[in-house]
XYZ file of C-alpha atoms in Angstrom:
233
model
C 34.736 7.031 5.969
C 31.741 5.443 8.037
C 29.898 2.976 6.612
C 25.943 3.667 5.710
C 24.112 0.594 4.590
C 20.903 1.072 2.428
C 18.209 -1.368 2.151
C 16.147 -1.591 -0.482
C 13.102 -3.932 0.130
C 9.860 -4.965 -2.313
C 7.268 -7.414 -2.183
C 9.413 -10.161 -1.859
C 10.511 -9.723 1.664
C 6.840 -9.552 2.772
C 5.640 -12.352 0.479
C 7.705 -14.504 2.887
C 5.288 -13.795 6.150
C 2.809 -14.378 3.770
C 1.238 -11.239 2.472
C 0.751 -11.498 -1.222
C 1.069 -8.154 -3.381
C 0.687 -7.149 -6.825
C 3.243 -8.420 -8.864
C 3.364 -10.149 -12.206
C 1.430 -9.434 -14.871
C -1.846 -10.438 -14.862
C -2.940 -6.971 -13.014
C -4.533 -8.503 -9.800
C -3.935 -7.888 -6.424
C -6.207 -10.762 -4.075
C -8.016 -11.054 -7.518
C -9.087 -7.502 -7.784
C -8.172 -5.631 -10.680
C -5.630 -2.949 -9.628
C -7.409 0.067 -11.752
C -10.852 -0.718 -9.365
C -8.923 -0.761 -5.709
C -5.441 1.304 -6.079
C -5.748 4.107 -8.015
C -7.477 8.191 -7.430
C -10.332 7.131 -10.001
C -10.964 4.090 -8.607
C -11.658 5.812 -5.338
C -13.986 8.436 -6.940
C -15.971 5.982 -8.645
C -16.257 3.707 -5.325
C -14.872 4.872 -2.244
C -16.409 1.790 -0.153
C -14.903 -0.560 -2.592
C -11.942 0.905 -2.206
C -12.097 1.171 1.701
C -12.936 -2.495 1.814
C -10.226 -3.746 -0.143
C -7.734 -1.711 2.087
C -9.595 -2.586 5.102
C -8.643 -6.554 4.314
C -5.307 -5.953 3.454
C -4.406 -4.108 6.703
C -6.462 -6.915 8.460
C -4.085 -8.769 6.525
C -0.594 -7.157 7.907
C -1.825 -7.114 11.497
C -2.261 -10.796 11.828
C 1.029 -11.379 9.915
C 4.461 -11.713 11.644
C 7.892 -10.086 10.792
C 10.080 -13.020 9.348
C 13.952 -13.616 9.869
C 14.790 -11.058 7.080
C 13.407 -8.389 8.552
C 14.761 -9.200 11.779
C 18.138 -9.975 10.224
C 18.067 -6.006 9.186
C 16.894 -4.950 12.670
C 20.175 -6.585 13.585
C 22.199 -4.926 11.280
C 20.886 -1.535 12.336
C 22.906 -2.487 15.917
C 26.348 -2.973 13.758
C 25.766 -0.382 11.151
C 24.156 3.188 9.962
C 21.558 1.635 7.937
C 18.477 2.892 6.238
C 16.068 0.529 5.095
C 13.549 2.290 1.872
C 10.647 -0.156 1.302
C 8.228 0.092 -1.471
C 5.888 -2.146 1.149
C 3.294 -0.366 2.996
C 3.248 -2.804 5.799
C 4.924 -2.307 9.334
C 7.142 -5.397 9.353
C 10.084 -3.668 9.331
C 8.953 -1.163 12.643
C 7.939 -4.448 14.270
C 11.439 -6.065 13.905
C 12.867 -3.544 15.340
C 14.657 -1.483 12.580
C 13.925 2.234 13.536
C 15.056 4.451 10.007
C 12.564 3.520 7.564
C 11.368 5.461 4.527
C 8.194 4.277 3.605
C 7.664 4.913 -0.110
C 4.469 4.218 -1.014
C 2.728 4.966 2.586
C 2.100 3.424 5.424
C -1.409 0.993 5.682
C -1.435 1.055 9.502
C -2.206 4.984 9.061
C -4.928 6.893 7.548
C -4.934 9.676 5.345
C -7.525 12.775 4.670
C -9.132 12.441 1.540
C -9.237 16.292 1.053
C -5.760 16.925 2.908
C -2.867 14.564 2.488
C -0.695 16.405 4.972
C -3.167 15.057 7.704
C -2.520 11.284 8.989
C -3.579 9.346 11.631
C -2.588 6.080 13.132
C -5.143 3.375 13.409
C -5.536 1.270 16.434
C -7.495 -1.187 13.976
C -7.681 -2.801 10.879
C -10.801 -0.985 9.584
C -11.471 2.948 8.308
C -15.132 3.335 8.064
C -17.234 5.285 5.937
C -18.130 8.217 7.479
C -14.436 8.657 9.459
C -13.430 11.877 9.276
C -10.367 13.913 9.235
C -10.143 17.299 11.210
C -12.029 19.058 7.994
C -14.604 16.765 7.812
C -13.697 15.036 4.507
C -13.336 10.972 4.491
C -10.441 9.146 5.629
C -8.772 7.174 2.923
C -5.608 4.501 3.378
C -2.207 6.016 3.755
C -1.033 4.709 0.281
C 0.182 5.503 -2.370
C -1.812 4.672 -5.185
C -1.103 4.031 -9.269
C -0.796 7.702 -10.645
C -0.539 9.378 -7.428
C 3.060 11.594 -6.840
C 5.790 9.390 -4.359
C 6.070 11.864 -1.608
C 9.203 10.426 -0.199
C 10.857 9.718 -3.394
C 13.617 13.064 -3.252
C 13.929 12.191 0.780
C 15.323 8.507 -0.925
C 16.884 9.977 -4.054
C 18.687 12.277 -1.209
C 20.134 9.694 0.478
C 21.394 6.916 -1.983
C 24.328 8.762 -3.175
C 25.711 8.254 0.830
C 25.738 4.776 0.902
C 28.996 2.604 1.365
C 27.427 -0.073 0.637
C 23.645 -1.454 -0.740
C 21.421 -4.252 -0.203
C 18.234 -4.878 -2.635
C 16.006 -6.789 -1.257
C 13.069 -8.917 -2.823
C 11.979 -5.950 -5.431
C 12.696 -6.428 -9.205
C 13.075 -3.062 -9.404
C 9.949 -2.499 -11.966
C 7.964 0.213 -10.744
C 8.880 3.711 -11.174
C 10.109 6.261 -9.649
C 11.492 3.626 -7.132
C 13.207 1.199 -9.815
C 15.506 4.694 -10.728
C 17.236 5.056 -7.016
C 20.090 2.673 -7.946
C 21.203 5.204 -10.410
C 22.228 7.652 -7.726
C 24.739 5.017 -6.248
C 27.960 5.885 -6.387
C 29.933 3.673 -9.398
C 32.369 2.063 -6.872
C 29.956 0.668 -4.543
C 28.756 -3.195 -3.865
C 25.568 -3.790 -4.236
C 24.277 -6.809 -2.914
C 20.973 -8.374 -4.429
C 18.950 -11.019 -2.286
C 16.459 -12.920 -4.595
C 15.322 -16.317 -5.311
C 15.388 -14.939 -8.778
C 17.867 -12.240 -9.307
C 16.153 -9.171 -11.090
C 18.282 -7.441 -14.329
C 19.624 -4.525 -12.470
C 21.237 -2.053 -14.736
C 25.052 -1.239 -12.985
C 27.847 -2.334 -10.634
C 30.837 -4.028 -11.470
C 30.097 -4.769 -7.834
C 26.943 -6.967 -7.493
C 26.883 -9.758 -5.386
C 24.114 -12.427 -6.156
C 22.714 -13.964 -3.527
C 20.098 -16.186 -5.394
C 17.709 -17.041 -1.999
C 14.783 -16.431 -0.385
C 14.987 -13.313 1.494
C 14.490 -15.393 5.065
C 17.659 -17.156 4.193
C 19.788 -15.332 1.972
C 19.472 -11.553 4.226
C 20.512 -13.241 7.522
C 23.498 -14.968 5.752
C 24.632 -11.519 4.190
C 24.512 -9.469 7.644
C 26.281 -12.342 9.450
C 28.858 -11.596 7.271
C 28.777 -8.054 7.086
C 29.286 -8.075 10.918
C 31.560 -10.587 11.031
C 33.661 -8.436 8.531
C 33.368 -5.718 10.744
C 34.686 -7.270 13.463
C 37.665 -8.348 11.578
C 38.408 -4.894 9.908
């Protein structure tokens, strides 16, 4: 049987090139409150608020650099099948190199039409202004995702899970939904690998491996390995 390696990657993997996202919980994202920048109301009730907030953050992700986990997995893509799903809307992972990504709450570095979801456009910079407009002349908005909005991509990932050989989770705890459910659809005999400096409660394997690190130290380590078993195999 060929191998397929899944990656599953959160905030943590990110947090390490030094983008901070919500996590915890306090309910602040860059000291906004999350209900006034990331969700359908809050762009109703201020759209240049909004716009703002996601204008900083992808300001944010262009001036940031990928870090050695990310390039670690861009490796591993060269030994392997993989598929990396990320619940992070930056484009760390594209600029390391790794090439099958599901994205599953959007992409930042692409814009969206407010009236038309189906319609995205990349951005060349880190600002969408007011007054942008898709091709039927409603606003662009930021190609997220936001709190009470469906997860497009989330039966593309739920698809795919069930063929992996083996699966890396990466920097998430695993506590946002419909995302945190994907380990459920791995099959019951297969390792699962979790790379944390604090090693969320995941709910299976008699195969998870702990690998109780920061992501820049503990993912290289793991594909190393990985390859080197490969060769030996």
């Amino acid at each position: 049987m060929q191998e397929k390696i899944i990656v599953l990657t959160g905030a943590g993997i990110s947090a390490e090139s030094g983008l901070k996202t919500f996590r915890g919980n306090d309910g602040l994202w860059e000291g906004y409150n999350i209900e006034d920048v990331a969700t359908p109301e809050a762009w109703r009730r201020n759209p240049g608020l909004v716009q703002r907030f996601y204008n900083e953050r992808r300001k944010n992700v262009m001036e940031a650099k990928p870090n050695a986990a990310h390039l670690a997995l861009a490796e591993l893509e060269k030994h392997f099948e993989t598929l990396i799903i990320t619940q992070n809307i930056d484009d760390l992972h594209e600029r390391a190199g790794s090439k099958a990504i599901i994205h599953l709450h959007g992409e930042i570095m692409y814009a969206q039409s407010s009236k038309n979801p189906a319609l995205i456009y990349p951005l060349q910079s880190a600002e969408i202004a007011m007054g942008s407009t898709c091709a039927l002349g409603s606003q662009l908005r930021p190609h997220v995702v936001w709190f009470g909005e469906a997860v497009p991509m989330i039966e593309k990932a739920m698809h795919e899970m069930p063929k992996a050989t083996k699966v890396i989770l990466v920097g998430s705890s695993l506590a946002v939904y419909p995302a945190a459910g994907l380990l459920d659809f791995v099959a019951a005999d297969v390792p699962v690998y979790v790379v944390d400096p604090q090693i969320p409660q995941v709910r299976l394997s008699k195969n998870l491996v702990k690998i109780e690190e920061p992501a820049s130290t503990g993912v290289p380590k793991l594909v190393n390995q990985l390859i080197a078993e490969k060769g030996r195999a």
